[in-house]
Coordinates of C-alpha atoms and ligand atoms in Angstrom, one line a residue:
X341 CA 109.1 95.1 130.6
X342 CA 108.9 94.7 126.8
X343 CA 110.1 91.6 124.9
X344 CA 112.8 93.7 123.4
X345 CA 114.1 94.9 126.8
X346 CA 114.1 91.3 128.1
X347 CA 115.9 90.1 125.0
X348 CA 118.5 92.9 125.4
X349 CA 119.1 91.7 129.0
X350 CA 119.5 88.1 127.9
X351 CA 122.0 89.2 125.2
X352 CA 123.9 91.2 127.8
X353 CA 124.1 88.2 130.0
X354 CA 125.4 86.1 127.1
X355 CA 128.2 88.7 126.5
X356 CA 129.1 88.7 130.2
X357 CA 129.4 84.9 130.0
X358 CA 131.8 85.2 127.1
X359 CA 133.8 87.8 128.9
X360 CA 134.0 85.5 131.9
X361 CA 135.2 82.7 129.6
X362 CA 132.4 80.4 130.6
X363 CA 130.8 77.7 128.5
X364 CA 130.2 79.1 125.0
X365 CA 127.1 76.9 124.5
X366 CA 125.5 78.6 127.5
X367 CA 126.1 82.0 126.0
X368 CA 124.8 80.8 122.6
X369 CA 121.6 79.4 124.3
X370 CA 120.8 82.8 125.8
X371 CA 121.4 84.6 122.5
X372 CA 119.0 82.2 120.8
X373 CA 116.5 82.6 123.5
X374 CA 116.6 86.4 123.0
X375 CA 116.0 86.0 119.3
X376 CA 113.1 83.6 119.8
X377 CA 111.5 85.8 122.4
X378 CA 111.6 88.8 120.1
X379 CA 109.9 86.9 117.4
X380 CA 106.8 86.1 119.5
X381 CA 103.7 88.0 118.4
X382 CA 102.3 88.3 121.9
X383 CA 103.5 90.7 124.6
X384 CA 105.8 89.5 127.4
X385 CA 102.9 90.0 130.0
X386 CA 100.7 87.7 128.0
X387 CA 103.4 85.1 127.5
X388 CA 104.0 85.0 131.2
X389 CA 100.4 85.1 132.3
X390 CA 99.5 82.2 130.1
X391 CA 102.6 80.3 131.2
X392 CA 103.8 79.9 127.6
X393 CA 107.5 80.9 127.8
X394 CA 109.0 77.4 128.1
X395 CA 106.8 76.2 125.3
X396 CA 108.8 78.4 122.9
X397 CA 111.5 76.6 121.0
X398 CA 114.9 77.5 122.3
X399 CA 113.6 78.7 125.7
X400 CA 114.2 76.1 128.4
X401 CA 113.0 76.2 132.0
X402 CA 116.0 78.0 133.3
X403 CA 115.8 80.8 130.7
X404 CA 112.1 81.1 131.2
X405 CA 112.6 81.6 134.9
X406 CA 115.2 84.3 134.2
X407 CA 112.7 86.1 131.9
X408 CA 110.1 86.0 134.6
X409 CA 112.5 87.5 137.1
X410 CA 113.4 90.2 134.5
X411 CA 109.8 91.0 134.1
X412 CA 109.0 91.2 137.8
X413 CA 112.2 92.8 139.2
X414 CA 114.3 94.0 136.2
X415 CA 117.1 91.4 136.6
X416 CA 117.9 87.8 137.5
X417 CA 120.4 86.3 139.9
X418 CA 122.9 84.9 137.4
X419 CA 123.0 88.2 135.6
X420 CA 123.8 90.1 138.8
X421 CA 126.5 87.5 139.7
X422 CA 128.0 87.8 136.2
X423 CA 128.0 91.6 136.4
X424 CA 130.0 91.4 139.7
X425 CA 132.7 89.4 137.9
X426 CA 133.4 91.9 135.0
X427 CA 134.9 95.4 135.5
X428 CA 132.6 97.9 133.8
X429 CA 135.5 99.3 131.8
X430 CA 135.8 95.9 130.1
X431 CA 132.2 96.1 128.9
X432 CA 133.0 99.6 127.6
X433 CA 135.7 98.1 125.4
X434 CA 133.0 96.4 123.3
X435 CA 131.9 99.8 122.1
X436 CA 135.1 99.9 119.9
X437 CA 134.2 98.6 116.4
X438 CA 135.7 95.2 115.7
X439 CA 136.3 94.5 119.3
X440 CA 134.2 91.5 120.4
X441 CA 133.9 89.7 123.8
X442 CA 136.7 87.3 122.9
X443 CA 139.3 90.0 122.2
X444 CA 138.0 92.1 125.2
X445 CA 138.6 89.1 127.5
X446 CA 142.1 88.6 126.1
X447 CA 142.9 92.3 126.6
X448 CA 141.6 92.2 130.1
X449 CA 143.3 88.9 131.2
X450 CA 146.5 89.1 129.2
X451 CA 147.2 92.8 129.1
X452 CA 145.3 94.1 132.1
X453 CA 143.4 96.5 129.9
X454 CA 140.2 97.4 131.7
X455 CA 139.1 100.8 130.2
X456 CA 139.1 102.7 127.0
X457 CA 141.8 104.9 128.2
X458 CA 144.0 101.9 129.1
X459 CA 143.3 100.5 125.6
X460 CA 144.5 103.7 124.0
X461 CA 147.7 103.7 126.1
X462 CA 148.3 100.1 125.2
X463 CA 148.0 100.8 121.5
X464 CA 150.3 103.8 121.6
X465 CA 152.8 101.8 123.7
X466 CA 152.8 99.1 121.0
X467 CA 151.6 96.5 123.5
X468 CA 148.5 95.4 121.5
X469 CA 150.4 94.2 118.4
X470 CA 152.6 92.0 120.6
X471 CA 149.7 90.2 122.3
X472 CA 149.1 86.7 121.0
X473 CA 146.2 86.6 118.6
X474 CA 146.5 90.3 117.8
X475 CA 148.7 92.1 115.3
X476 CA 149.6 95.5 113.8
X477 CA 146.4 95.4 111.7
X478 CA 144.2 94.8 114.8
X479 CA 145.9 97.6 116.7
X480 CA 145.3 99.9 113.8
X481 CA 141.6 98.9 113.7
X482 CA 141.3 99.6 117.4
X483 CA 143.0 103.0 116.9
X484 CA 140.4 103.9 114.2
X485 CA 137.6 102.6 116.4
X486 CA 138.7 104.6 119.3
X487 CA 138.9 107.8 117.2
X488 CA 135.4 107.2 116.0
X489 CA 134.1 106.7 119.5
X490 CA 135.7 110.0 120.5
X491 CA 134.2 111.8 117.6
X492 CA 130.7 110.6 118.5
X493 CA 130.9 111.2 122.3
X494 CA 128.2 113.5 123.5
X495 CA 126.1 113.0 120.4
X496 CA 122.6 111.4 120.4
X497 CA 120.4 109.8 117.8
X498 CA 118.0 112.3 116.2
X499 CA 114.8 110.4 117.3
X500 CA 116.0 110.5 120.9
X501 CA 116.5 114.2 120.7
X502 CA 113.1 114.7 119.2
X503 CA 111.5 112.6 121.9
X504 CA 113.2 114.7 124.6
X505 CA 112.1 117.9 122.9
X506 CA 108.5 116.7 122.7
X507 CA 108.5 115.8 126.4
X508 CA 109.8 119.2 127.3
X509 CA 107.3 120.9 125.1
X510 CA 104.5 119.0 126.7
X511 CA 105.6 119.9 130.2
X512 CA 105.6 123.6 129.3
X513 CA 102.3 123.7 127.5
X514 CA 100.2 125.0 130.3
X515 CA 102.7 127.5 131.7
X516 CA 101.5 131.1 131.7
X517 CA 103.6 133.8 130.1
X518 CA 105.2 131.7 127.3
X519 CA 104.7 132.9 123.8
X520 CA 106.8 130.3 122.0
X521 CA 109.0 127.2 122.8
X522 CA 111.7 127.1 120.2
X523 CA 114.2 124.3 119.6
X524 CA 117.4 125.3 117.7
X525 CA 120.7 123.5 117.3
X526 CA 121.3 120.3 115.3
X527 CA 117.7 119.3 115.9
X528 CA 116.4 122.3 113.9
X529 CA 119.1 122.0 111.3
X530 CA 118.1 118.4 110.5
X531 CA 121.4 116.8 111.4
X532 CA 121.5 113.0 111.9
X533 CA 122.7 113.3 115.4
X534 CA 122.2 115.9 118.1
X535 CA 124.4 117.1 121.0
X536 CA 122.4 119.2 123.4
X537 CA 118.9 120.5 123.0
X538 CA 119.2 124.3 122.4
X539 CA 115.9 125.7 123.7
X540 CA 114.7 129.3 123.7
X541 CA 111.5 130.3 125.6
X542 CA 110.1 133.5 124.2
X543 CA 108.3 135.1 127.1
X544 CA 105.4 137.6 127.0
X545 CA 106.4 141.1 127.8
X546 CA 107.3 141.6 131.5
X547 CA 107.0 137.8 132.1
X548 CA 110.6 136.7 131.8
X549 CA 111.3 136.3 135.6
X550 CA 108.0 134.5 136.2
X551 CA 108.6 132.1 133.3
X552 CA 112.1 131.4 134.4
X553 CA 110.9 130.6 137.9
X554 CA 108.3 128.3 136.5
X555 CA 110.8 126.4 134.4
X556 CA 113.2 126.0 137.4
X557 CA 110.3 124.5 139.3
X558 CA 109.6 121.8 136.6
X559 CA 110.0 118.3 138.2
X560 CA 110.9 116.5 134.9
X561 CA 114.2 118.4 134.5
X562 CA 117.0 118.9 136.9
X563 CA 118.5 122.4 136.3
X564 CA 121.6 124.3 137.2
X565 CA 121.8 128.0 136.5
X566 CA 124.6 129.1 134.2
X567 CA 125.6 132.7 133.5
X568 CA 122.7 133.7 131.3
X569 CA 120.7 130.6 130.9
X570 CA 119.8 127.3 132.4
X571 CA 121.6 124.0 131.9
X572 CA 119.6 120.8 132.6
X573 CA 119.1 117.2 132.1
X574 CA 115.7 115.7 131.1
X575 CA 114.2 112.7 132.7
X576 CA 115.7 110.6 129.8
X577 CA 119.1 112.1 130.6
X578 CA 119.1 114.4 127.6
X579 CA 121.3 117.5 128.0
X580 CA 119.4 120.8 127.6
X581 CA 120.6 124.4 127.3
X582 CA 117.7 126.8 127.8
X583 CA 117.3 130.6 127.8
X584 CA 114.3 132.7 128.5
X585 CA 114.3 135.6 126.0
X586 CA 112.1 138.6 125.2
X587 CA 110.3 139.1 122.0
X588 CA 112.4 142.0 120.7
X589 CA 115.6 139.8 120.9
X590 CA 114.0 136.6 119.6
X591 CA 115.1 137.0 116.0
X592 CA 118.8 137.2 116.7
X593 CA 118.6 134.7 119.5
X594 CA 117.0 132.1 117.3
X595 CA 119.7 132.4 114.8
X596 CA 122.4 132.1 117.5
X597 CA 120.7 129.1 119.0
X598 CA 120.3 127.4 115.6
X599 CA 123.9 127.6 114.4
X600 CA 125.9 126.2 112.8
X601 CA 128.9 127.8 114.4
X602 CA 130.3 128.5 110.9
X603 CA 127.1 130.0 109.7
X604 CA 126.8 132.3 112.8
X605 CA 130.4 133.3 112.5
X606 CA 129.9 134.3 108.8
X607 CA 126.7 136.3 109.8
X608 CA 128.5 138.0 112.6
X609 CA 131.2 139.1 110.2
X610 CA 128.7 140.6 107.8
X611 CA 126.9 142.3 110.8
X612 CA 130.1 143.8 112.1
X613 CA 131.0 145.1 108.7
X614 CA 127.7 147.0 108.7
X615 CA 128.1 148.3 112.2
X616 CA 125.7 145.9 113.8
X617 CA 126.0 143.3 116.6
X618 CA 124.0 140.1 116.4
X619 CA 124.3 139.1 120.1
X620 CA 121.7 140.9 122.3
X621 CA 124.0 140.2 125.3
X622 CA 126.8 142.2 123.7
X623 CA 127.0 146.0 123.7
X624 CA 126.9 148.0 120.6
X625 CA 124.3 148.5 117.8
X626 CA 122.3 145.3 118.5
X627 CA 119.7 144.2 115.9
X628 CA 116.5 144.0 117.8
X629 CA 113.9 142.1 115.8
X630 CA 111.2 139.6 116.5
X631 CA 111.9 137.3 113.5
X632 CA 115.0 135.8 112.0
X633 CA 113.9 136.9 108.5
X634 CA 114.1 140.5 109.7
X635 CA 117.7 140.0 110.8
X636 CA 118.8 138.6 107.5
X637 CA 117.0 141.4 105.7
X638 CA 118.6 144.1 107.8
X639 CA 122.0 142.7 106.9
X640 CA 121.1 142.6 103.2
X641 CA 121.2 138.8 103.1
X642 CA 119.0 136.1 101.8
X643 CA 117.1 134.2 104.5
X644 CA 118.7 130.7 104.7
X645 CA 116.5 127.8 105.7
X646 CA 117.8 126.2 108.9
X647 CA 118.9 122.9 107.3
X648 CA 121.1 124.8 104.9
X649 CA 123.0 126.7 107.6
X650 CA 126.1 124.6 107.4
X651 CA 129.7 125.6 106.7
X652 CA 131.4 128.9 106.0
X653 CA 129.9 129.4 102.6
X654 CA 126.3 129.5 103.8
X655 CA 125.5 133.2 103.7
X656 CA 124.4 134.9 100.5
X657 CA 123.5 138.5 99.4
X658 CA 119.8 139.0 99.0
X659 CA 118.6 137.9 95.5
X660 CA 121.9 136.1 94.7
X661 CA 120.6 132.6 95.5
X662 CA 117.4 130.6 95.3
X663 CA 116.9 127.7 97.6
X664 CA 114.8 124.9 96.1
X665 CA 112.0 123.5 98.2
X666 CA 112.8 120.4 100.1
X667 CA 110.5 117.4 100.0
X668 CA 107.8 117.5 102.7
X669 CA 106.3 114.7 104.7
X670 CA 102.8 115.3 103.4
X671 CA 104.1 114.9 99.8
X672 CA 105.1 111.2 100.5
X673 CA 102.6 108.9 98.7
X674 CA 104.2 105.5 99.2
X675 CA 106.7 103.7 101.2
X676 CA 109.4 101.5 99.7
X677 CA 111.6 99.0 101.6
X678 CA 110.0 97.3 104.6
X679 CA 110.3 93.9 106.1
X680 CA 107.6 91.5 107.1
X681 CA 107.4 88.4 109.3
X682 CA 108.5 86.4 106.2
X683 CA 112.1 87.6 106.9
X684 CA 113.1 89.6 110.0
X685 CA 110.1 91.9 110.4
X686 CA 107.7 91.8 113.3
X687 CA 104.4 92.3 111.5
X688 CA 102.6 90.6 108.7
X689 CA 102.1 92.2 105.3
X690 CA 98.4 92.7 106.0
X691 CA 99.1 94.6 109.2
X692 CA 101.6 96.9 107.6
X693 CA 99.3 97.6 104.7
X694 CA 96.4 98.4 107.1
X695 CA 98.6 100.8 109.1
X696 CA 99.5 102.6 105.9
X697 CA 96.0 102.8 104.6
X698 CA 94.9 104.3 107.9
X699 CA 97.4 107.1 107.4
X700 CA 96.3 107.7 103.8
X701 CA 99.3 106.3 101.9
X702 CA 98.8 104.9 98.4
X703 CA 101.3 102.0 98.3
X704 CA 103.7 99.9 100.2
X705 CA 106.8 98.3 98.6
X706 CA 107.7 95.2 100.6
X707 CA 111.4 94.3 100.4
X708 CA 112.2 91.2 102.5
X709 CA 115.7 89.8 102.7
X710 CA 117.0 87.2 100.2
X711 CA 118.1 83.7 100.7
X712 CA 121.8 84.1 101.8
X713 CA 120.8 86.4 104.7
X714 CA 120.2 83.4 106.9
X715 CA 120.5 85.5 110.1
X716 CA 117.4 87.5 108.9
X717 CA 115.5 84.4 107.7
X718 CA 116.0 85.5 104.1
X719 CA 113.4 84.2 101.5
X720 CA 114.2 81.3 99.1
X721 CA 112.8 81.6 95.6
X722 CA 110.0 79.3 96.6
X723 CA 109.0 81.5 99.5
X724 CA 109.3 84.6 97.3
X725 CA 106.7 83.1 94.9
X726 CA 104.4 82.3 97.8
X727 CA 104.7 85.9 99.0
X728 CA 103.8 87.1 95.4
X729 CA 100.6 85.0 95.6
X730 CA 99.8 86.5 99.0
X731 CA 100.3 90.0 97.6
X732 CA 98.1 89.3 94.6
X733 CA 95.3 88.3 97.0
X734 CA 95.8 91.2 99.3
X735 CA 95.8 93.7 96.4
X736 CA 92.4 92.4 95.2
X737 CA 91.1 93.0 98.7
X738 CA 92.8 96.3 99.5
X739 CA 92.5 98.2 96.2
X740 CA 93.0 101.0 95.4
X741 CA 95.8 100.6 97.9
X742 CA 98.7 98.6 96.4
X743 CA 101.4 96.4 97.7
X744 CA 104.4 96.3 95.4
X745 CA 106.5 93.1 95.1
X746 CA 110.0 94.0 96.0
X747 CA 113.1 92.5 97.5
X748 CA 116.1 93.7 99.4
X749 CA 118.5 91.3 97.6
X750 CA 121.9 90.8 99.1
X751 CA 124.9 92.0 97.1
X752 CA 127.3 89.1 97.3
X753 CA 131.1 89.7 97.9
X754 CA 131.8 89.8 94.2
X755 CA 129.0 92.2 93.4
X756 CA 126.7 89.5 91.9
X757 CA 123.2 89.2 93.4
X758 CA 121.7 86.6 95.7
X759 CA 118.8 85.8 93.3
X760 CA 119.1 84.9 89.6
X761 CA 117.9 87.4 87.0
X762 CA 114.9 85.4 86.1
X763 CA 113.5 85.6 89.6
X764 CA 114.6 89.2 89.9
X765 CA 112.6 90.1 86.8
X766 CA 109.4 88.9 88.5
X767 CA 109.6 91.6 91.1
X768 CA 108.0 95.0 90.7
X769 CA 111.2 96.6 92.1
X770 CA 114.5 95.4 93.3
X771 CA 116.6 97.0 96.0
X772 CA 120.1 95.7 96.5
X773 CA 122.2 96.0 99.7
X774 CA 125.3 94.8 101.3
X775 CA 124.8 93.0 104.6
X776 CA 128.0 91.1 105.0
X777 CA 131.7 91.2 104.2
X778 CA 132.2 94.8 105.4
X779 CA 135.9 94.5 105.6
X780 CA 136.7 96.1 102.2
X781 CA 138.9 98.8 100.7
X782 CA 137.2 101.8 99.2
X783 CA 138.1 100.5 95.8
X784 CA 136.6 97.1 96.4
X785 CA 133.4 98.4 98.1
X786 CA 132.7 100.9 95.3
X787 CA 133.3 98.3 92.6
X788 CA 131.0 95.8 94.4
X789 CA 128.2 98.4 94.7
X790 CA 128.7 99.5 91.1
X791 CA 128.6 96.0 89.8
X792 CA 125.2 95.5 91.5
X793 CA 123.9 98.8 90.0
X794 CA 125.0 97.6 86.5
X795 CA 122.5 94.7 86.8
X796 CA 119.5 95.8 84.7
X797 CA 117.2 94.2 87.3
X798 CA 118.3 96.4 90.1
X799 CA 116.4 99.7 90.7
X800 CA 117.5 101.0 94.0
X801 CA 120.8 100.7 96.0
X802 CA 120.0 100.2 99.7
X803 CA 121.9 101.9 102.6
X804 CA 125.0 102.6 100.5
X805 CA 127.7 102.5 103.3
X806 CA 126.1 100.2 105.8
X807 CA 126.9 102.7 108.5
X808 CA 125.2 102.7 111.9
X809 CA 125.2 106.1 113.4
X810 CA 127.2 106.4 116.6
X811 CA 128.1 102.7 116.3
X812 CA 130.1 102.0 113.2
X813 CA 131.3 103.9 110.1
X814 CA 130.3 101.2 107.6
X815 CA 132.6 100.3 104.7
X816 CA 134.4 103.1 102.8
X817 CA 132.7 104.2 99.6
X818 CA 133.6 106.6 96.8
X819 CA 130.3 108.4 96.6
X820 CA 131.2 110.5 93.6
X821 CA 131.9 107.3 91.5
X822 CA 128.8 105.6 93.0
X823 CA 126.6 108.5 92.0
X824 CA 128.2 108.6 88.5
X825 CA 127.5 104.9 88.1
X826 CA 123.8 105.3 89.2
X827 CA 123.4 108.2 86.9
X828 CA 124.9 106.2 83.9
X829 CA 122.5 103.3 84.5
X830 CA 119.4 105.3 85.5
X831 CA 119.3 103.9 89.0
X832 CA 118.2 105.3 92.4
X833 CA 120.1 105.4 95.7
X834 CA 117.9 105.2 98.8
X835 CA 118.2 107.4 101.8
X836 CA 117.6 104.9 104.5
X837 CA 115.4 106.7 107.0
X838 CA 116.1 104.5 110.0
X839 CA 117.4 107.0 112.6
X840 CA 120.3 104.6 113.2
X841 CA 121.4 104.9 109.5
X842 CA 120.2 107.9 107.5
X843 CA 122.4 106.6 104.7
X844 CA 122.8 108.0 101.8
X845 CA 124.6 110.7 103.8
X846 CA 122.9 114.1 103.2
X847 CA 126.2 115.7 102.0
X848 CA 125.8 113.8 98.7
X849 CA 122.2 114.7 98.1
X850 CA 123.0 117.8 96.1
X851 CA 125.3 115.8 93.8
X852 CA 122.6 113.1 93.4
X853 CA 120.1 115.8 92.6
X854 CA 122.3 117.5 90.0
X855 CA 123.0 114.1 88.3
X856 CA 119.3 113.3 88.3
X857 CA 119.8 110.2 90.5
X858 CA 116.5 109.7 92.3
X859 CA 116.6 109.3 96.1
X860 CA 113.6 107.5 97.6
X861 CA 113.2 107.9 101.3
X862 CA 113.0 104.4 102.6
X863 CA 112.1 103.6 106.2
X864 CA 113.5 100.0 106.1
X865 CA 110.8 99.3 108.6
X866 CA 110.8 96.1 110.6
X867 CA 107.6 96.8 112.5
X868 CA 104.6 99.2 112.0
X869 CA 106.1 102.0 114.1
X870 CA 109.3 101.8 111.9
X871 CA 107.2 102.9 108.8
X872 CA 107.0 106.4 110.3
X873 CA 110.8 106.6 110.4
X874 CA 110.3 108.3 107.1
X875 CA 110.0 111.5 109.1
X876 CA 113.7 111.4 110.0
X877 CA 114.6 111.0 106.4
X878 CA 112.5 114.0 105.4
X879 CA 114.0 116.1 108.1
X880 CA 117.6 115.2 107.1
X881 CA 116.9 115.3 103.4
X882 CA 116.1 119.0 103.7
X883 CA 119.8 119.5 104.1
X884 CA 120.4 118.6 100.4
X885 CA 117.9 119.7 99.8
X886 CA 116.2 116.7 98.2
X887 CA 113.4 118.0 96.1
X888 CA 110.0 116.2 95.8
X889 CA 110.5 115.7 92.0
X890 CA 113.7 113.8 92.6
X891 CA 112.2 111.6 95.4
X892 CA 110.3 108.6 94.1
X893 CA 108.4 108.3 97.4
X894 CA 106.4 111.3 96.2
X895 CA 105.5 109.6 92.9
X896 CA 102.4 107.5 92.3
X897 CA 102.8 103.8 92.2
X898 CA 102.4 103.8 88.4
X899 CA 105.0 106.6 88.0
X900 CA 107.4 104.6 90.1
X901 CA 106.8 101.4 88.2
X902 CA 107.2 103.1 84.9
X903 CA 110.5 104.5 86.0
X904 CA 111.6 101.0 87.1
X905 CA 110.7 99.7 83.7
X906 CA 112.6 102.4 82.0
X907 CA 116.0 100.9 82.8
X908 CA 115.2 97.2 82.9
Ligands
ZN803 ZN1 119.4 96.2 104.6
ZN804 ZN1 116.1 96.4 104.9

């Protein structure tokens, strides 16, 4: 078991204790222990083998024994006991944004609500607002939260989809008779979340049946046969739709498997108007081509890159539209916005820099949290200055690689910043983000963000909505006004590349591009592996598309710093 998995189990136990209404101090102790455990540099195996768990501050003998049990058998006695005491539907309630353990307990004990469906019924029946400690506002919040949950059901984070795709690809790599393994759907279109994996296996001529039999025999996926294809679930429980196709139908089938629904519908209309059918499974004058490009050409249409195949207005007569090139991963020269052990990161500056040098990057912009972010061990001005000294030393040693002195300074509730201007002026770059006080109207949130952007010291706005994909919407923001404000003051808005955020939302990239608001792709890394999250940003940014020229991550360190100086 990893430290993170053990910490998650401890946190889960703490939640169960709260749901059971047990001693809050005991719950708090397990939460603290989880945090302390995650902060240890060594692996769980090492900590246990060297008998060092109970030497960690905040981890007593009892918790240490629980962690050992977790490591050896995946659970511990008190956790199992607590699980018995809480209906699983009550734990489900916690998925509703704004519904914590205390409210869930009250719903369970006072209103006999033990499932999401029961919660919905109780809201509609007006029961929630009459419960003591709840009110009409709370009921409305739960209603919104439930609607959000429904809208995200069946969706998965992009990195999980990619992982499932890579595993499937690997299991097929030695199978005879396969010409190509093709992944369509939202994964190919670069969407932030993915429903099913839409897979086409293009078989060599005469090999369709053999390939299909081979795939059915794979042990890593459990399949059921549907009408024309296969439906399966990967070992990681990812849903897969798969078809084995012949080369002469590959062009059209790839288009159909890629979507979006609206794009395909629009294409089918054009095809029908010209007497063609797009679907090889339909009768009629079917377009039989090997490539997608040939299908678009046969219909007199411009080839549309997969990330741009969204919406009804996504087909264009040939020659009527040019698609700018989207930024590519190999064009990224530096990474801005990452956290070190000085705040809530898991690796030291030197380790992050070494990892980046090894991959050929030119610079790293550190951006630890500021003082008011106590939960994240935010830096005081004194600790900032100490970090600057450390960076100066490292830069001498690591040249020509460069570490840029940055901060992710908190935007306070009134839009002021968490450091004074004098300190801010000492950084190479300043990113400003909201991390608390999410309960705002669109008007207030937009004004708060704009006020931060108006500060001459600020260069980049971090994760503009604070959304967590599939978890919470974040605060409401008027993106048009925000982009206007950034344009007026010559500021950038990041696309946070954490696969849980991908915020700035890609729908606003085109508007940022046209207003010349630069959009750096920022991984917001908290550990070395997190640095490579920039990949998700590149894939989603292709939907704008975000061009290399408008993406500071493709600029040299000097170009970036010159741009920062231009509005200070
Ligand atoms: Zn942040
Ligand atoms: Zn951050």
